[in-house]
mmCIF file with all atom_site columns, C-alpha atoms in Angstrom:
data_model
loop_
_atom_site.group_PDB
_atom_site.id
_atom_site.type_symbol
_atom_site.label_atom_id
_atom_site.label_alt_id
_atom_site.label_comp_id
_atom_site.label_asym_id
_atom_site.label_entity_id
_atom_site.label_seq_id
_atom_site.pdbx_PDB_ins_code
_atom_site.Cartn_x
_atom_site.Cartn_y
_atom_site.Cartn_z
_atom_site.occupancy
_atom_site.B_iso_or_equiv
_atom_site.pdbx_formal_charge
_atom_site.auth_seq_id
_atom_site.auth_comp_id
_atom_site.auth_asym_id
_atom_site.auth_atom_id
_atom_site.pdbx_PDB_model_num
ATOM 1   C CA . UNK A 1 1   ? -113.105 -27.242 -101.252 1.00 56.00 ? 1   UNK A CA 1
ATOM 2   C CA . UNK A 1 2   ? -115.282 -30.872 -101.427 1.00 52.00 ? 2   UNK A CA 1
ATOM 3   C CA . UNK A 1 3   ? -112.844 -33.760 -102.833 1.00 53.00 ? 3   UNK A CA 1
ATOM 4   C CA . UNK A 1 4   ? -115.363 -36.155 -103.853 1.00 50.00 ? 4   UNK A CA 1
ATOM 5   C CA . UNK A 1 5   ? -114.369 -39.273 -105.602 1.00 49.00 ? 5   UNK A CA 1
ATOM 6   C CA . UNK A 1 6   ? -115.672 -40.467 -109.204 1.00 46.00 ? 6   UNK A CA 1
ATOM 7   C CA . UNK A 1 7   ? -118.203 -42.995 -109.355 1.00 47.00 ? 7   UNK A CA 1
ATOM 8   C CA . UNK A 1 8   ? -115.262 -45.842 -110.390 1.00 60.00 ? 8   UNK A CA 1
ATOM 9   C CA . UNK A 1 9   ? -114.490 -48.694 -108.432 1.00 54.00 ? 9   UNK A CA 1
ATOM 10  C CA . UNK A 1 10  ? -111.016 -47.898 -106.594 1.00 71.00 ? 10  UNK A CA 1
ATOM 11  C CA . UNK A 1 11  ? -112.728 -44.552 -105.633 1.00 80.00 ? 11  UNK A CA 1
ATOM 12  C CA . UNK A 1 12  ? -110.460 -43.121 -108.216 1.00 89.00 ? 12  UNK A CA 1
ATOM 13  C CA . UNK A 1 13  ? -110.952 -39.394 -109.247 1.00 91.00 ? 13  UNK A CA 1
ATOM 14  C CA . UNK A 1 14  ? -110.956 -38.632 -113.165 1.00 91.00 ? 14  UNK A CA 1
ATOM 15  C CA . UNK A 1 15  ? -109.481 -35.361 -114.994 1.00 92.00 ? 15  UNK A CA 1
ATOM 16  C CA . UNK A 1 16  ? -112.632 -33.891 -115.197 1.00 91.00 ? 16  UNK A CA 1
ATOM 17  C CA . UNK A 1 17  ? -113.630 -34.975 -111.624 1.00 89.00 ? 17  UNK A CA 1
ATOM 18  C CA . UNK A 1 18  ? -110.367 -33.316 -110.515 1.00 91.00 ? 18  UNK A CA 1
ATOM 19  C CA . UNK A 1 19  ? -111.489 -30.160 -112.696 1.00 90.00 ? 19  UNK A CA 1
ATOM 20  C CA . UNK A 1 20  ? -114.396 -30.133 -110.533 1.00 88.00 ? 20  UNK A CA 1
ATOM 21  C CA . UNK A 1 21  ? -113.378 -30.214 -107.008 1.00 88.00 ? 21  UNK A CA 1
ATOM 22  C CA . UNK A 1 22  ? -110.477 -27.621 -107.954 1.00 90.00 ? 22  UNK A CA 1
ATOM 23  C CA . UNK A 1 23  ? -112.882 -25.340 -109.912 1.00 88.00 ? 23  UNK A CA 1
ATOM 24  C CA . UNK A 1 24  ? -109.822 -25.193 -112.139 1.00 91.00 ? 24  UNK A CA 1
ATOM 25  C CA . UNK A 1 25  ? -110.116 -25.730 -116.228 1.00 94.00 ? 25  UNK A CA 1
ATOM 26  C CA . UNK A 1 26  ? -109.104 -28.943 -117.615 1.00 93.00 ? 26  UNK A CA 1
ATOM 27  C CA . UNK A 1 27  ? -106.253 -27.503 -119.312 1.00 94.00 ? 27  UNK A CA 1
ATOM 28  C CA . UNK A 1 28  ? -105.178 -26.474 -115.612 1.00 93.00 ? 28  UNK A CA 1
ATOM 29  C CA . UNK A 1 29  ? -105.386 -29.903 -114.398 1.00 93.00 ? 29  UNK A CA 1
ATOM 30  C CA . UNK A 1 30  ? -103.480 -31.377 -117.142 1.00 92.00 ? 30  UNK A CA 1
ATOM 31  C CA . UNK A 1 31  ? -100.556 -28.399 -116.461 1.00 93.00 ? 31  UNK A CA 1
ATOM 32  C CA . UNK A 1 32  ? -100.978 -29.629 -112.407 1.00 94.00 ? 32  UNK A CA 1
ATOM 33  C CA . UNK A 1 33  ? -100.198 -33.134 -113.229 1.00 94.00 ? 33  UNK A CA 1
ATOM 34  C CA . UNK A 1 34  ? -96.956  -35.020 -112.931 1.00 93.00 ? 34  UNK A CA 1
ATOM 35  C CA . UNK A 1 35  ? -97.142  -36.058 -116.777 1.00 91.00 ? 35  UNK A CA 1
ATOM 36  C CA . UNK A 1 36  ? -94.375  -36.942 -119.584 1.00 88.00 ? 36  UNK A CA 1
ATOM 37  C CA . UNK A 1 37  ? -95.289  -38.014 -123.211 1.00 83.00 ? 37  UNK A CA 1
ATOM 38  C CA . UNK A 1 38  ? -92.802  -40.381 -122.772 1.00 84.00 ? 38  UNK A CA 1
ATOM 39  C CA . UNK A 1 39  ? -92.950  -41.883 -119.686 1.00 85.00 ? 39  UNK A CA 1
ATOM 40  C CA . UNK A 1 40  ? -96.317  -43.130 -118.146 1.00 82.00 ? 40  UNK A CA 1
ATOM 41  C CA . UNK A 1 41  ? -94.934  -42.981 -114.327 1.00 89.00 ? 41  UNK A CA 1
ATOM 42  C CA . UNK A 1 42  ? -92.977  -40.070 -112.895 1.00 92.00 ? 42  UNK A CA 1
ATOM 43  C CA . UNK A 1 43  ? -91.296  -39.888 -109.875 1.00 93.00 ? 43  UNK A CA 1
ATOM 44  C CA . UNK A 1 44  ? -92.920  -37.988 -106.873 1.00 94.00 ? 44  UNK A CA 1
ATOM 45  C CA . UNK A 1 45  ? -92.997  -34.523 -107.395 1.00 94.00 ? 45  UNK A CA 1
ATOM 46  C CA . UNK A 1 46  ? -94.198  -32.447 -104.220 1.00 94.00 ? 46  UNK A CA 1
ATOM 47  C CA . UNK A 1 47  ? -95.096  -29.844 -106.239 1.00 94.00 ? 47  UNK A CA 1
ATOM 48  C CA . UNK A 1 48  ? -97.464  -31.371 -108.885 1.00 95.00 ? 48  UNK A CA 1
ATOM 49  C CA . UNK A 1 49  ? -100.216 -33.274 -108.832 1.00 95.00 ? 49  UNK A CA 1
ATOM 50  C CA . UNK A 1 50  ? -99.525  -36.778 -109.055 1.00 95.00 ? 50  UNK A CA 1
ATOM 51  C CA . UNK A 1 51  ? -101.484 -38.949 -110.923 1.00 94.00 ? 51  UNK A CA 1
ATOM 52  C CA . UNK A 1 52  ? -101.675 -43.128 -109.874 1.00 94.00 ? 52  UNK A CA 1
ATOM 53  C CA . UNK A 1 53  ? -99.617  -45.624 -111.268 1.00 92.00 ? 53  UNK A CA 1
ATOM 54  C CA . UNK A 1 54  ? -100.746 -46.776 -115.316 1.00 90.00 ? 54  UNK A CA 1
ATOM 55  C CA . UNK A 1 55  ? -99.756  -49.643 -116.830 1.00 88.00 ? 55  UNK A CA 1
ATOM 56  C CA . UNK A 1 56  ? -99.925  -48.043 -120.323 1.00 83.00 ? 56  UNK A CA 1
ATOM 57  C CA . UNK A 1 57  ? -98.978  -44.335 -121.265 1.00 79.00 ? 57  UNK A CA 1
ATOM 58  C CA . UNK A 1 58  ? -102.599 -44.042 -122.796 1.00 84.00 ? 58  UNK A CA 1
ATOM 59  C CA . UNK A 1 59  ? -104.446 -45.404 -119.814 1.00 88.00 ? 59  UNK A CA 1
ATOM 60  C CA . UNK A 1 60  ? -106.589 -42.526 -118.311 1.00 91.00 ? 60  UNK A CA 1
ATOM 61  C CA . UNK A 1 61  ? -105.199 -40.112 -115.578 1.00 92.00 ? 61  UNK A CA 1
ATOM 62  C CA . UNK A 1 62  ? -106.204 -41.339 -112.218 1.00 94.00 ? 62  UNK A CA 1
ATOM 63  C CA . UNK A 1 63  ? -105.669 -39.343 -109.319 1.00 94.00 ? 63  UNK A CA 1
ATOM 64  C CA . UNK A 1 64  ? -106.489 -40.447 -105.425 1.00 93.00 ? 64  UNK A CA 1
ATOM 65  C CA . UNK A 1 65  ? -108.960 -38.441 -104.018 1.00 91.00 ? 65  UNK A CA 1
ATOM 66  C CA . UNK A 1 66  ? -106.073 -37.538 -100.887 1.00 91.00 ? 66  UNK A CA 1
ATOM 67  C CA . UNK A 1 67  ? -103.555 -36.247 -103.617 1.00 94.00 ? 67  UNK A CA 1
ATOM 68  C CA . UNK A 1 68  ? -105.830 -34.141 -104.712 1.00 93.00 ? 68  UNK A CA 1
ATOM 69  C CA . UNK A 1 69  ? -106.617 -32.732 -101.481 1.00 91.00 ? 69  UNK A CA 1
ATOM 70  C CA . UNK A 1 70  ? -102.564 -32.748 -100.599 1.00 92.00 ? 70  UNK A CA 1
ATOM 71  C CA . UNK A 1 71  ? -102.081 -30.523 -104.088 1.00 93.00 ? 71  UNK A CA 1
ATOM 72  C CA . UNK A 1 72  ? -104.997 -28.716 -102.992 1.00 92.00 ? 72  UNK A CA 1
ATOM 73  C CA . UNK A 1 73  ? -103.861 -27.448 -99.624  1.00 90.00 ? 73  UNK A CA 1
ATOM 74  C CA . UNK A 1 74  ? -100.220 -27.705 -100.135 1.00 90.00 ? 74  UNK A CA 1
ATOM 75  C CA . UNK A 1 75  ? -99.557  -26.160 -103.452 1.00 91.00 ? 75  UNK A CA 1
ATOM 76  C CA . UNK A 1 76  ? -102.614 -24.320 -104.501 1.00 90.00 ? 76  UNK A CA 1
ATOM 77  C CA . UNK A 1 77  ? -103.239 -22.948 -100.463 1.00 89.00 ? 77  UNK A CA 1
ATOM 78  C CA . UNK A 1 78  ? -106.686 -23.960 -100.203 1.00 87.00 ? 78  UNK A CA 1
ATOM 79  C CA . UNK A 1 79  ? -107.129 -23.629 -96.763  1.00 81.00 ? 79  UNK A CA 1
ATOM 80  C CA . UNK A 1 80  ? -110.558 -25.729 -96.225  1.00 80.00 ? 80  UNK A CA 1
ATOM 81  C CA . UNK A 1 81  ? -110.249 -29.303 -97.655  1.00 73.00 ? 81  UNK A CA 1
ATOM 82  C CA . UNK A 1 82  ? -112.519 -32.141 -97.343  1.00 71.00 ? 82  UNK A CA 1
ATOM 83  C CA . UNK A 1 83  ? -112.643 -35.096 -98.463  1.00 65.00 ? 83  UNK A CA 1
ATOM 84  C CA . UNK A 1 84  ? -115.637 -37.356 -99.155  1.00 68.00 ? 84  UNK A CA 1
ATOM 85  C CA . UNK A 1 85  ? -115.679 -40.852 -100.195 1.00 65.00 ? 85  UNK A CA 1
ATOM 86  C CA . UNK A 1 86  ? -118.546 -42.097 -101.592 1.00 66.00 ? 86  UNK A CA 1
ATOM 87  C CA . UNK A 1 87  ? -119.109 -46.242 -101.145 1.00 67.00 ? 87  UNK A CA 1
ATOM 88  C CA . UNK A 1 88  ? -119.330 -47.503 -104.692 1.00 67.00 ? 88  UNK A CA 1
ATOM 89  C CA . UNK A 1 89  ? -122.561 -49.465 -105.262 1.00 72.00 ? 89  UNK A CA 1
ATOM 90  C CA . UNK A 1 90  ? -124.141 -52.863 -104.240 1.00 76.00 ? 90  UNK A CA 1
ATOM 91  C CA . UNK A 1 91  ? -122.856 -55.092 -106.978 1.00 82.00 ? 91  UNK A CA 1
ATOM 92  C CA . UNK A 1 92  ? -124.044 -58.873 -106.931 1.00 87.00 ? 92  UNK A CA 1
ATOM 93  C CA . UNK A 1 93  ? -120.171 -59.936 -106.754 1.00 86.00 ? 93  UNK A CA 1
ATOM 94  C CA . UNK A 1 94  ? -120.423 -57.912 -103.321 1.00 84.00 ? 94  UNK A CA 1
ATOM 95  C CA . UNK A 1 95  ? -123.405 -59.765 -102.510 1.00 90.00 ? 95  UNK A CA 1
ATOM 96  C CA . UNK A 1 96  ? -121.863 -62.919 -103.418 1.00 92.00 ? 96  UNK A CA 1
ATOM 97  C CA . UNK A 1 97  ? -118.532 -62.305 -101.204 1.00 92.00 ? 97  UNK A CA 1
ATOM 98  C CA . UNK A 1 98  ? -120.589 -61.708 -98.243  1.00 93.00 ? 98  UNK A CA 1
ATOM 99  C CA . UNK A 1 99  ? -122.522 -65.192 -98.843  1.00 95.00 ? 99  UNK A CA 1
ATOM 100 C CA . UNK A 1 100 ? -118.872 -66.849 -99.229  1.00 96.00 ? 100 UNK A CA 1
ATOM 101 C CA . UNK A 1 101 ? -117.647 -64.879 -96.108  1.00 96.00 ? 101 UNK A CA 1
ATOM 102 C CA . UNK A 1 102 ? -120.696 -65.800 -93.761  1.00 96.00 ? 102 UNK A CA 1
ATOM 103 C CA . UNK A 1 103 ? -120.426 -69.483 -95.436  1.00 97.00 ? 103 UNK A CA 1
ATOM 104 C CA . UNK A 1 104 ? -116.687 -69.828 -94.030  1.00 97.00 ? 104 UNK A CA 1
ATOM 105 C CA . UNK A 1 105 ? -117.133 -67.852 -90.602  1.00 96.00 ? 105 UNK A CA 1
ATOM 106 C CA . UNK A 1 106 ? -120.037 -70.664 -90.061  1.00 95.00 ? 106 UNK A CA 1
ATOM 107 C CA . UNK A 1 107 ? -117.779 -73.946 -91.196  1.00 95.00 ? 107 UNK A CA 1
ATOM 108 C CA . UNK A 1 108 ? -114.982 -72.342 -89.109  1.00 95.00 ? 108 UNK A CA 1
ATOM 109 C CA . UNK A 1 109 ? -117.664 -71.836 -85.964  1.00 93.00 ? 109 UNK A CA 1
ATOM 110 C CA . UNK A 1 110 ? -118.414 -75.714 -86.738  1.00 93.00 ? 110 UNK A CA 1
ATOM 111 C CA . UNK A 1 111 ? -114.567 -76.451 -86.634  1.00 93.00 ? 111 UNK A CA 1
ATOM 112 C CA . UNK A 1 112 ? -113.699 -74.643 -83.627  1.00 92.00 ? 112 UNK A CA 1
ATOM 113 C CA . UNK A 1 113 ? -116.681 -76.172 -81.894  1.00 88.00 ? 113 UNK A CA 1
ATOM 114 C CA . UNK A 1 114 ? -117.707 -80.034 -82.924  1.00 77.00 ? 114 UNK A CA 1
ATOM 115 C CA . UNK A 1 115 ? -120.310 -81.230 -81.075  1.00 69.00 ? 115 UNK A CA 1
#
């Protein structure tokens, strides 16, 4: 089984992304997953799929890519995991960072060493 992570930006893996990698039906998934009506965040359960934390009970189901895999091997016995992780794309606030970040590594250079 291939884990691969949704194209979000935590790396986070949707219901239907967890569908995929499980080759399970949605309604499946949704059985799988640590879920109450009433209450957005559950307690661990080893034995279900547990979703990440949501700040609202009607916030999407978010499940890291290595829970998946841990449901996957663990509970359902698929013996051949793997996970892949794809990098999320270029965005210009990465670009920017990286300016900021050699900026700073350059004034602290200057710093460290004043001629």
């Amino acid at each position: 089984m291939d884990v691969e992570t949704s194209s979000n930006p935590q790396g986070l893996m949707s219901v239907e992304a967890v569908q995929k990698a499980l080759n399970r039906s949605r309604a499946s998934v949704y059985r799988y997953a640590n879920t109450d009506p009433e209450n957005s965040n559950l307690p661990y359960d080893p034995q279900k799929l547990n979703p990440e934390l949501r700040l609202d009970k009607d916030d999407p189901l978010l499940f890291h890519p290595n829970e998946v895999a841990r449901f996957a091997k663990d509970v359902l016995g698929i013996k051949q995991v793997t996970i892949e992780i794809q990098q999320p794309a270029e965005t210009v606030t990465h670009e920017l960072l990286r300016a900021i970040l050699a900026e700073l590594q350059s004034i602290h250079e200057l710093l460290k060493n004043p001629s």
